[in-house]
Structure formats: structure tokens, C-alpha cells
Amino acid sequence: MILKEFLELRRDRRTMAMIIALPLLLLVIFGYAANFHVDDLKTRVVGPQAAQVAQHLKPPFDVTSVRPGEGRADAERALRSEKAAVVVVTSAGGGAPTALIDGSQLFSAQSASAAVAASNGAVKPQVLFNPRLKTSWVMVPGLVGMIMAFIGTIVTAIGLVRERQTGTLEQLAVMPFRPSDVIAGKIAPYFVLAAVDMVLVTVIGCLLFGVPFTGNVAVFALGAALFLFVVLGLGVLISTLSQNQGQAMQMALMTVMPQILLSGMIFPLTAMAAGVRWIGYILPLTYFNMISNGVMLRNAPVSSLALPLGVLAFMAVLVFSAAVLRFRRDLAPSAPKPLRTKAPALAGEAR
């Protein structure tokens, strides 16, 4: 029995990869990603004394812009649009400048607050969008996306593979439906259920933990819809690549787990090693976190969210196109092969 199990494991390459390669890969990736301390804070300095104050700012403040002609209102707009993590506002009277800190970026705000506190009063801190630096205010917007990722990817993949094993999808494939019609019909219930869960989690999170919702509901709904299309498409794509529910579960977890740990929801992207950070920028949950965090906490304008909205729209088209192509190739009935006929006998042989 032991020998038989080893032989079966050797034939199952996906399981062998999960057992041997995946733990090593996760160790290396998450070992470099697991860092809560931010050493580089994108900083803008505004006001009449901007040039003089910028010269005395030391790490972790990375001064990327000095604008003497701007004031506090411009500083708040820069933070709301996520153009900087810290904006130092100076005054003409020569008093201590004020460091406006983006509290929606929890770990960056904590590092900035500690750095300002070490200046011994040379700079006065003021945290915006999350004045008390509550963890729940930052986690709830991310948990909305995480729950939708679980439902959209894992539940969809397992459900479609189960129907594939029972032969339901093959029966639909021979009916007068296009592959895109079958996929759209199958994911519609999952889309509705995930949308309902998204509304419940958002409302309950805001009421239970006091998380503010300061932005535009329509922008948030648009970002959530695009993100749902991406994760549902991933679930469909995984179902076309899997032969059974076990394989579907393995592949779904392999796509969901990196999104949770590398999307900036737990570990800040700016604190990750450069070789790992790029993985986070190709994950859909990263961009939904930008949208949910910006809309709920900062009331971010639509112009500042154009990039994550555009990336999610591109991902949705790409993933669904790949899912439709895989579905058409694997499940659509193939054309019947021509029957082989014997070559006509030669006249000499006939005689």
C-alpha cells in the first residue's frame, strides 16, 4: 500500500508540485514580503518655507516634490489623491511646520508618526482620514475584497468542476448556446450572491467598527463589479484547467493566497522587496484595495482611481477571453472525423 501511494503521487505531478515546490516558493516570497516597517515615505513639502524645510528632512521622509506656492488645501488634495504619504505644510511666520499624514495607509502612517515624534517638536504631526490609526478602519475595506475573492474564485471553480464531472456542462455544450452564453449563465448566480455578500460586509463593517464611508457609492460599486468579473473569470478558467474538485481547490487556493498576502492588505507594498513587490502589482485584489480604501476612507476623486479601475477592466476582459477560449476548446463538441475507406482496387487486381 505504501509503494502504491508513492507511485500514485509520482504520477500526480500537480500534487507533487504542491507538496515540494509550493512550500519553498511561499517561504521565499512571503519571507521577503512580511515586513510591517516602511523605510521610504513619499513626501511633499508645500508653503513659503518649503525649500528650507525640505533640506532638513531626513529618512524615512523621501522628498519628491517641493511646492512653495501651494497651501494646506493643496496638501489635503495630494493626500486624498494618494500622490504622497506625507505632506509637510510650512508657514510664512517661521513656526514649526505641520506634517499631514495619510492615516488610510496604516503602516506608513505609523512610521511617519514615529519619525515626527523623534524630531522633538520640530515638526507637528496631524493624521488625516484615520486620526486614531485604527486597524479596523484599514482592514474592513480589504476584507470586502478578500471575501469576494474567496467566493468568486473558489466557489465558482468547484461548482463548475462538479457540474463538469456529472456531465452537465457537456450536455449544455451540444445545445445551441455559445460558450460565452454558457459561462455568463453559470456565473450570474455567483455574481449576485457575491454582490449581496459585498453589500452586507461593507454595511456591517461600517456599523460595527465605525468605519466611515466618505466617498462615492457609484465609484465603489463600479470597482467592486469589475473586481467580481475578474475573480469569477479566474474561477471559470480554473474549472476548465481542472479534472476534479480537488485540483480546482488547489489551484484556487494558489491564486487566492498570494492575493491576500501580497495585495497590501496585510503587508504594505512599499515595504516589500522589489523582487516580490511586482507580484502584488499583477494581482486584482491589489487594485480593488486601492479603490475601496480610497473611496471609503479618503473620498478619493475618480481621476486618482482611474488606474486601478482601468487595470481591473483590462484584467476582466483578458481573463474572460481566456476562459471562453478554454471552454470552447475543451467542452465544445468536436467535428466528426471522416471515415476511412479502402482505396479502389486496381483494374488488374479486379481481374
Tab-separated table of C-alpha atoms in Angstrom:
chain	number	residue	atom	x	y	z
A	1	MET	CA	0.000	0.000	0.000
A	2	ILE	CA	2.844	2.418	0.802
A	3	LEU	CA	4.526	1.663	-2.528
A	4	LYS	CA	1.223	2.121	-4.350
A	5	GLU	CA	0.676	5.541	-2.769
A	6	PHE	CA	4.179	6.674	-3.732
A	7	LEU	CA	3.584	5.548	-7.305
A	8	GLU	CA	0.296	7.439	-7.468
A	9	LEU	CA	1.927	10.590	-6.071
A	10	ARG	CA	4.681	10.320	-8.666
A	11	ARG	CA	2.093	10.202	-11.443
A	12	ASP	CA	0.153	13.167	-9.993
A	13	ARG	CA	2.504	16.000	-10.932
A	14	ARG	CA	0.243	18.748	-9.611
A	15	THR	CA	0.136	17.220	-6.144
A	16	MET	CA	3.901	16.728	-6.167
A	17	ALA	CA	4.361	20.380	-7.088
A	18	MET	CA	2.044	21.399	-4.252
A	19	ILE	CA	3.944	19.254	-1.759
A	20	ILE	CA	7.526	20.112	-2.755
A	21	ALA	CA	7.732	23.298	-4.815
A	22	LEU	CA	4.912	25.370	-3.319
A	23	PRO	CA	6.204	25.482	0.301
A	24	LEU	CA	9.642	26.599	-0.884
A	25	LEU	CA	8.113	29.227	-3.159
A	26	LEU	CA	5.869	30.551	-0.400
A	27	LEU	CA	8.787	30.653	2.045
A	28	VAL	CA	10.902	32.795	-0.267
A	29	ILE	CA	8.113	35.119	-1.422
A	30	PHE	CA	6.442	35.712	1.917
A	31	GLY	CA	9.758	35.881	3.740
A	32	TYR	CA	10.625	38.966	1.717
A	33	ALA	CA	7.069	40.322	1.857
A	34	ALA	CA	6.497	40.011	5.620
A	35	ASN	CA	7.634	43.473	6.686
A	36	PHE	CA	5.497	45.950	8.596
A	37	HIS	CA	8.057	48.773	8.808
A	38	VAL	CA	8.085	51.325	5.998
A	39	ASP	CA	11.508	52.899	5.440
A	40	ASP	CA	10.606	55.136	2.498
A	41	LEU	CA	7.793	57.685	2.791
A	42	LYS	CA	6.870	59.655	-0.304
A	43	THR	CA	6.831	63.234	0.983
A	44	ARG	CA	5.732	66.569	-0.482
A	45	VAL	CA	6.644	69.922	1.093
A	46	VAL	CA	4.440	72.963	0.486
A	47	GLY	CA	4.264	76.549	1.725
A	48	PRO	CA	6.540	79.609	1.820
A	49	GLN	CA	9.353	77.839	3.698
A	50	ALA	CA	9.131	74.617	1.647
A	51	ALA	CA	12.670	74.731	0.226
A	52	GLN	CA	14.323	75.371	3.604
A	53	VAL	CA	12.327	72.720	5.462
A	54	ALA	CA	12.841	70.109	2.725
A	55	GLN	CA	16.615	70.351	3.179
A	56	HIS	CA	16.346	69.321	6.835
A	57	LEU	CA	14.003	66.368	6.384
A	58	LYS	CA	15.770	63.066	6.944
A	59	PRO	CA	14.771	59.452	6.224
A	60	PRO	CA	12.258	57.881	6.215
A	61	PHE	CA	10.935	61.058	4.544
A	62	ASP	CA	11.709	60.934	0.826
A	63	VAL	CA	11.018	64.417	-0.536
A	64	THR	CA	9.744	64.015	-4.090
A	65	SER	CA	8.153	67.438	-4.580
A	66	VAL	CA	8.743	70.945	-3.190
A	67	ARG	CA	5.984	73.464	-3.965
A	68	PRO	CA	6.263	76.832	-2.226
A	69	GLY	CA	3.145	78.176	-3.971
A	70	GLU	CA	0.746	75.590	-2.518
A	71	GLY	CA	-1.039	75.593	0.818
A	72	ARG	CA	-2.912	73.300	3.165
A	73	ALA	CA	-5.870	72.752	0.820
A	74	ASP	CA	-3.488	71.563	-1.906
A	75	ALA	CA	-1.753	69.319	0.636
A	76	GLU	CA	-5.016	67.633	1.588
A	77	ARG	CA	-5.891	67.100	-2.077
A	78	ALA	CA	-2.485	65.493	-2.648
A	79	LEU	CA	-3.068	63.089	0.240
A	80	ARG	CA	-6.618	62.333	-0.903
A	81	SER	CA	-5.348	61.506	-4.406
A	82	GLU	CA	-2.525	59.376	-2.899
A	83	LYS	CA	0.178	61.490	-4.550
A	84	ALA	CA	2.112	61.433	-1.279
A	85	ALA	CA	2.055	59.634	2.050
A	86	VAL	CA	3.108	62.751	3.982
A	87	VAL	CA	2.746	66.429	3.121
A	88	VAL	CA	4.659	68.949	5.217
A	89	VAL	CA	2.919	72.340	5.335
A	90	THR	CA	5.099	75.345	6.190
A	91	SER	CA	4.037	78.850	7.156
A	92	ALA	CA	5.412	82.310	6.425
A	93	GLY	CA	5.834	83.113	10.121
A	94	GLY	CA	8.641	80.596	10.568
A	95	GLY	CA	6.747	78.434	13.068
A	96	ALA	CA	7.003	74.678	13.299
A	97	PRO	CA	5.680	73.062	10.092
A	98	THR	CA	2.802	70.608	10.213
A	99	ALA	CA	3.168	67.104	8.780
A	100	LEU	CA	-0.141	65.925	7.341
A	101	ILE	CA	-0.107	62.109	7.391
A	102	ASP	CA	-2.344	59.791	5.371
A	103	GLY	CA	-3.925	57.589	8.047
A	104	SER	CA	-5.552	55.294	5.481
A	105	GLN	CA	-2.101	53.781	4.874
A	106	LEU	CA	-1.734	52.359	8.371
A	107	PHE	CA	1.889	51.217	8.437
A	108	SER	CA	3.167	54.244	6.539
A	109	ALA	CA	1.269	56.475	8.967
A	110	GLN	CA	2.756	54.668	11.969
A	111	SER	CA	6.290	55.057	10.604
A	112	ALA	CA	5.665	58.725	9.814
A	113	SER	CA	4.215	59.400	13.259
A	114	ALA	CA	7.217	57.776	14.931
A	115	ALA	CA	9.640	59.787	12.775
A	116	VAL	CA	7.837	63.049	13.542
A	117	ALA	CA	7.789	62.234	17.258
A	118	ALA	CA	11.569	61.755	17.127
A	119	SER	CA	12.016	65.327	15.825
A	120	ASN	CA	11.388	66.692	19.356
A	121	GLY	CA	8.772	69.207	18.298
A	122	ALA	CA	10.489	70.453	15.157
A	123	VAL	CA	7.501	69.159	13.165
A	124	LYS	CA	3.900	68.882	14.374
A	125	PRO	CA	2.026	65.727	13.244
A	126	GLN	CA	-1.595	65.603	12.139
A	127	VAL	CA	-3.149	62.354	10.897
A	128	LEU	CA	-5.970	62.607	8.360
A	129	PHE	CA	-8.615	60.068	7.215
A	130	ASN	CA	-7.891	57.786	10.207
A	131	PRO	CA	-6.932	60.072	13.109
A	132	ARG	CA	-6.676	57.329	15.727
A	133	LEU	CA	-4.888	54.912	13.357
A	134	LYS	CA	-7.480	52.197	13.936
A	135	THR	CA	-6.570	48.882	12.335
A	136	SER	CA	-10.227	48.026	11.685
A	137	TRP	CA	-10.660	51.131	9.520
A	138	VAL	CA	-7.965	49.837	7.175
A	139	MET	CA	-8.807	46.136	7.363
A	140	VAL	CA	-12.552	46.330	6.624
A	141	PRO	CA	-12.121	47.742	3.067
A	142	GLY	CA	-9.584	44.987	2.377
A	143	LEU	CA	-11.770	42.264	3.896
A	144	VAL	CA	-14.546	43.185	1.463
A	145	GLY	CA	-12.268	42.300	-1.439
A	146	MET	CA	-10.881	39.197	0.270
A	147	ILE	CA	-14.365	37.758	0.825
A	148	MET	CA	-15.339	38.421	-2.777
A	149	ALA	CA	-12.117	36.774	-3.953
A	150	PHE	CA	-12.914	33.626	-1.953
A	151	ILE	CA	-16.482	33.399	-3.196
A	152	GLY	CA	-15.724	34.354	-6.773
A	153	THR	CA	-12.726	32.088	-7.287
A	154	ILE	CA	-13.087	29.035	-5.048
A	155	VAL	CA	-16.870	28.575	-5.061
A	156	THR	CA	-17.167	29.187	-8.807
A	157	ALA	CA	-14.310	26.842	-9.694
A	158	ILE	CA	-15.583	23.995	-7.504
A	159	GLY	CA	-19.191	24.422	-8.658
A	160	LEU	CA	-18.334	24.316	-12.355
A	161	VAL	CA	-15.979	21.352	-11.961
A	162	ARG	CA	-18.697	19.455	-10.099
A	163	GLU	CA	-21.085	20.014	-12.996
A	164	ARG	CA	-18.358	19.014	-15.419
A	165	GLN	CA	-17.855	15.721	-13.568
A	166	THR	CA	-21.576	14.970	-13.653
A	167	GLY	CA	-21.718	15.694	-17.395
A	168	THR	CA	-23.999	18.740	-17.181
A	169	LEU	CA	-21.626	21.085	-18.991
A	170	GLU	CA	-21.120	18.615	-21.841
A	171	GLN	CA	-24.881	18.467	-22.296
A	172	LEU	CA	-25.052	22.255	-22.439
A	173	ALA	CA	-22.178	22.341	-24.913
A	174	VAL	CA	-24.155	20.415	-27.524
A	175	MET	CA	-27.145	22.740	-27.179
A	176	PRO	CA	-27.497	25.853	-29.367
A	177	PHE	CA	-25.522	28.070	-26.964
A	178	ARG	CA	-22.241	29.804	-27.486
A	179	PRO	CA	-19.517	29.112	-24.885
A	180	SER	CA	-19.762	32.728	-23.731
A	181	ASP	CA	-23.525	32.271	-23.169
A	182	VAL	CA	-22.975	29.172	-21.038
A	183	ILE	CA	-20.285	30.869	-18.960
A	184	ALA	CA	-22.384	34.012	-18.478
A	185	GLY	CA	-25.387	31.936	-17.407
A	186	LYS	CA	-23.326	29.908	-14.951
A	187	ILE	CA	-21.585	32.825	-13.241
A	188	ALA	CA	-24.660	35.081	-12.970
A	189	PRO	CA	-25.897	33.474	-9.692
A	190	TYR	CA	-22.391	33.629	-8.203
A	191	PHE	CA	-22.136	37.292	-9.211
A	192	VAL	CA	-25.424	38.119	-7.494
A	193	LEU	CA	-24.506	36.213	-4.309
A	194	ALA	CA	-21.047	37.802	-4.157
A	195	ALA	CA	-22.578	41.254	-4.666
A	196	VAL	CA	-25.020	40.647	-1.811
A	197	ASP	CA	-22.150	39.492	0.423
A	198	MET	CA	-20.168	42.590	-0.544
A	199	VAL	CA	-23.033	44.880	0.477
A	200	LEU	CA	-23.569	43.015	3.766
A	201	VAL	CA	-19.886	43.029	4.720
A	202	THR	CA	-19.498	46.702	3.835
A	203	VAL	CA	-22.600	47.835	5.740
A	204	ILE	CA	-21.973	45.652	8.788
A	205	GLY	CA	-18.280	46.612	8.853
A	206	CYS	CA	-19.139	50.301	8.785
A	207	LEU	CA	-21.788	49.954	11.505
A	208	LEU	CA	-19.959	47.500	13.766
A	209	PHE	CA	-16.466	49.032	13.632
A	210	GLY	CA	-17.408	52.625	12.908
A	211	VAL	CA	-15.587	52.659	9.571
A	212	PRO	CA	-16.569	55.785	7.632
A	213	PHE	CA	-17.801	55.691	4.056
A	214	THR	CA	-16.896	59.138	2.808
A	215	GLY	CA	-16.711	58.597	-0.952
A	216	ASN	CA	-18.936	57.995	-3.948
A	217	VAL	CA	-21.021	54.815	-3.725
A	218	ALA	CA	-21.220	54.533	-7.540
A	219	VAL	CA	-17.423	54.513	-7.891
A	220	PHE	CA	-17.152	51.849	-5.206
A	221	ALA	CA	-19.851	49.744	-6.919
A	222	LEU	CA	-18.073	50.071	-10.276
A	223	GLY	CA	-14.776	48.918	-8.799
A	224	ALA	CA	-16.466	46.027	-6.988
A	225	ALA	CA	-18.259	44.911	-10.165
A	226	LEU	CA	-15.027	44.919	-12.186
A	227	PHE	CA	-13.224	43.017	-9.445
A	228	LEU	CA	-16.028	40.453	-9.286
A	229	PHE	CA	-15.814	39.886	-13.030
A	230	VAL	CA	-12.064	39.233	-12.683
A	231	VAL	CA	-12.320	36.728	-9.819
A	232	LEU	CA	-15.326	34.973	-11.369
A	233	GLY	CA	-13.394	34.687	-14.620
A	234	LEU	CA	-10.488	33.184	-12.698
A	235	GLY	CA	-12.859	30.638	-11.185
A	236	VAL	CA	-14.176	29.674	-14.624
A	237	LEU	CA	-10.651	29.460	-16.027
A	238	ILE	CA	-9.533	27.232	-13.150
A	239	SER	CA	-12.523	24.950	-13.707
A	240	THR	CA	-11.522	24.428	-17.341
A	241	LEU	CA	-7.975	23.515	-16.261
A	242	SER	CA	-9.022	21.069	-13.519
A	243	GLN	CA	-10.149	17.473	-13.855
A	244	ASN	CA	-11.762	17.177	-10.414
A	245	GLN	CA	-12.779	19.236	-7.410
A	246	GLY	CA	-9.519	18.552	-5.568
A	247	GLN	CA	-7.449	20.058	-8.360
A	248	ALA	CA	-9.838	23.014	-8.560
A	249	MET	CA	-9.457	23.674	-4.833
A	250	GLN	CA	-5.662	23.505	-5.047
A	251	MET	CA	-5.432	25.894	-7.977
A	252	ALA	CA	-7.974	28.288	-6.459
A	253	LEU	CA	-6.023	28.473	-3.199
A	254	MET	CA	-2.830	29.096	-5.161
A	255	THR	CA	-4.454	32.177	-6.708
A	256	VAL	CA	-6.264	33.461	-3.605
A	257	MET	CA	-3.482	33.124	-1.033
A	258	PRO	CA	-0.960	35.412	-2.816
A	259	GLN	CA	-3.719	37.990	-3.273
A	260	ILE	CA	-4.344	38.093	0.471
A	261	LEU	CA	-0.695	38.366	1.483
A	262	LEU	CA	0.783	40.392	-1.387
A	263	SER	CA	-2.003	42.864	-2.181
A	264	GLY	CA	-1.064	45.375	0.509
A	265	MET	CA	-3.944	44.414	2.791
A	266	ILE	CA	-1.672	42.827	5.436
A	267	PHE	CA	1.858	43.853	4.466
A	268	PRO	CA	2.460	47.281	2.886
A	269	LEU	CA	3.599	47.101	-0.725
A	270	THR	CA	6.179	49.836	-0.202
A	271	ALA	CA	7.901	47.722	2.470
A	272	MET	CA	8.259	44.645	0.264
A	273	ALA	CA	11.432	43.737	-1.584
A	274	ALA	CA	11.449	44.913	-5.192
A	275	GLY	CA	11.579	41.337	-6.483
A	276	VAL	CA	8.347	40.489	-4.655
A	277	ARG	CA	6.532	43.802	-4.990
A	278	TRP	CA	5.934	43.324	-8.727
A	279	ILE	CA	3.867	40.205	-7.947
A	280	GLY	CA	1.497	42.359	-5.943
A	281	TYR	CA	1.017	44.699	-8.890
A	282	ILE	CA	-0.320	41.901	-11.114
A	283	LEU	CA	-2.933	40.749	-8.583
A	284	PRO	CA	-6.522	42.042	-8.927
A	285	LEU	CA	-7.072	42.388	-5.163
A	286	THR	CA	-4.270	44.984	-5.046
A	287	TYR	CA	-6.240	47.326	-7.268
A	288	PHE	CA	-9.558	46.732	-5.544
A	289	ASN	CA	-7.887	47.574	-2.222
A	290	MET	CA	-6.763	50.868	-3.763
A	291	ILE	CA	-10.354	51.605	-4.793
A	292	SER	CA	-12.092	50.521	-1.581
A	293	ASN	CA	-9.554	52.217	0.673
A	294	GLY	CA	-9.589	55.408	-1.369
A	295	VAL	CA	-13.384	55.644	-1.640
A	296	MET	CA	-14.289	54.656	1.919
A	297	LEU	CA	-11.604	56.495	3.903
A	298	ARG	CA	-10.220	59.326	1.753
A	299	ASN	CA	-13.125	60.254	-0.548
A	300	ALA	CA	-10.625	59.952	-3.382
A	301	PRO	CA	-11.631	61.589	-6.686
A	302	VAL	CA	-12.384	59.404	-9.683
A	303	SER	CA	-9.339	60.787	-11.522
A	304	SER	CA	-6.997	59.334	-8.893
A	305	LEU	CA	-8.700	55.920	-9.203
A	306	ALA	CA	-8.575	55.771	-12.994
A	307	LEU	CA	-5.511	53.495	-12.961
A	308	PRO	CA	-6.916	50.725	-10.711
A	309	LEU	CA	-10.298	50.892	-12.467
A	310	GLY	CA	-8.634	50.599	-15.873
A	311	VAL	CA	-6.389	47.723	-14.783
A	312	LEU	CA	-9.355	45.770	-13.389
A	313	ALA	CA	-11.318	46.331	-16.603
A	314	PHE	CA	-8.367	45.057	-18.655
A	315	MET	CA	-7.972	42.017	-16.373
A	316	ALA	CA	-11.689	41.216	-16.664
A	317	VAL	CA	-11.551	41.212	-20.473
A	318	LEU	CA	-8.336	39.183	-20.516
A	319	VAL	CA	-9.452	36.537	-18.029
A	320	PHE	CA	-12.913	36.074	-19.541
A	321	SER	CA	-11.479	35.793	-23.050
A	322	ALA	CA	-9.098	33.078	-21.880
A	323	ALA	CA	-11.925	31.269	-20.056
A	324	VAL	CA	-14.181	31.323	-23.134
A	325	LEU	CA	-11.381	30.006	-25.361
A	326	ARG	CA	-10.586	27.188	-22.921
A	327	PHE	CA	-14.259	26.325	-22.597
A	328	ARG	CA	-14.742	26.211	-26.358
A	329	ARG	CA	-11.669	24.022	-26.866
A	330	ASP	CA	-12.241	21.567	-24.031
A	331	LEU	CA	-16.004	21.214	-23.822
A	332	ALA	CA	-17.462	22.142	-27.203
A	333	PRO	CA	-18.149	19.083	-29.358
A	334	SER	CA	-15.526	18.460	-31.968
A	335	ALA	CA	-16.293	17.871	-35.610
A	336	PRO	CA	-16.742	14.207	-36.540
A	337	LYS	CA	-13.745	12.600	-38.156
A	338	PRO	CA	-14.178	11.315	-41.726
A	339	LEU	CA	-14.465	7.564	-42.040
A	340	ARG	CA	-11.586	5.763	-43.621
A	341	THR	CA	-12.433	3.953	-46.877
A	342	LYS	CA	-10.408	1.454	-48.710
A	343	ALA	CA	-8.705	2.603	-51.872
A	344	PRO	CA	-10.366	1.376	-55.063
A	345	ALA	CA	-8.858	-1.826	-56.363
A	346	LEU	CA	-6.658	-1.641	-59.405
A	347	ALA	CA	-8.084	-2.849	-62.625
A	348	GLY	CA	-5.525	-5.622	-62.791
A	349	GLU	CA	-6.312	-6.843	-59.278
A	350	ALA	CA	-10.044	-6.828	-60.042
A	351	ARG	CA	-9.457	-9.178	-62.909
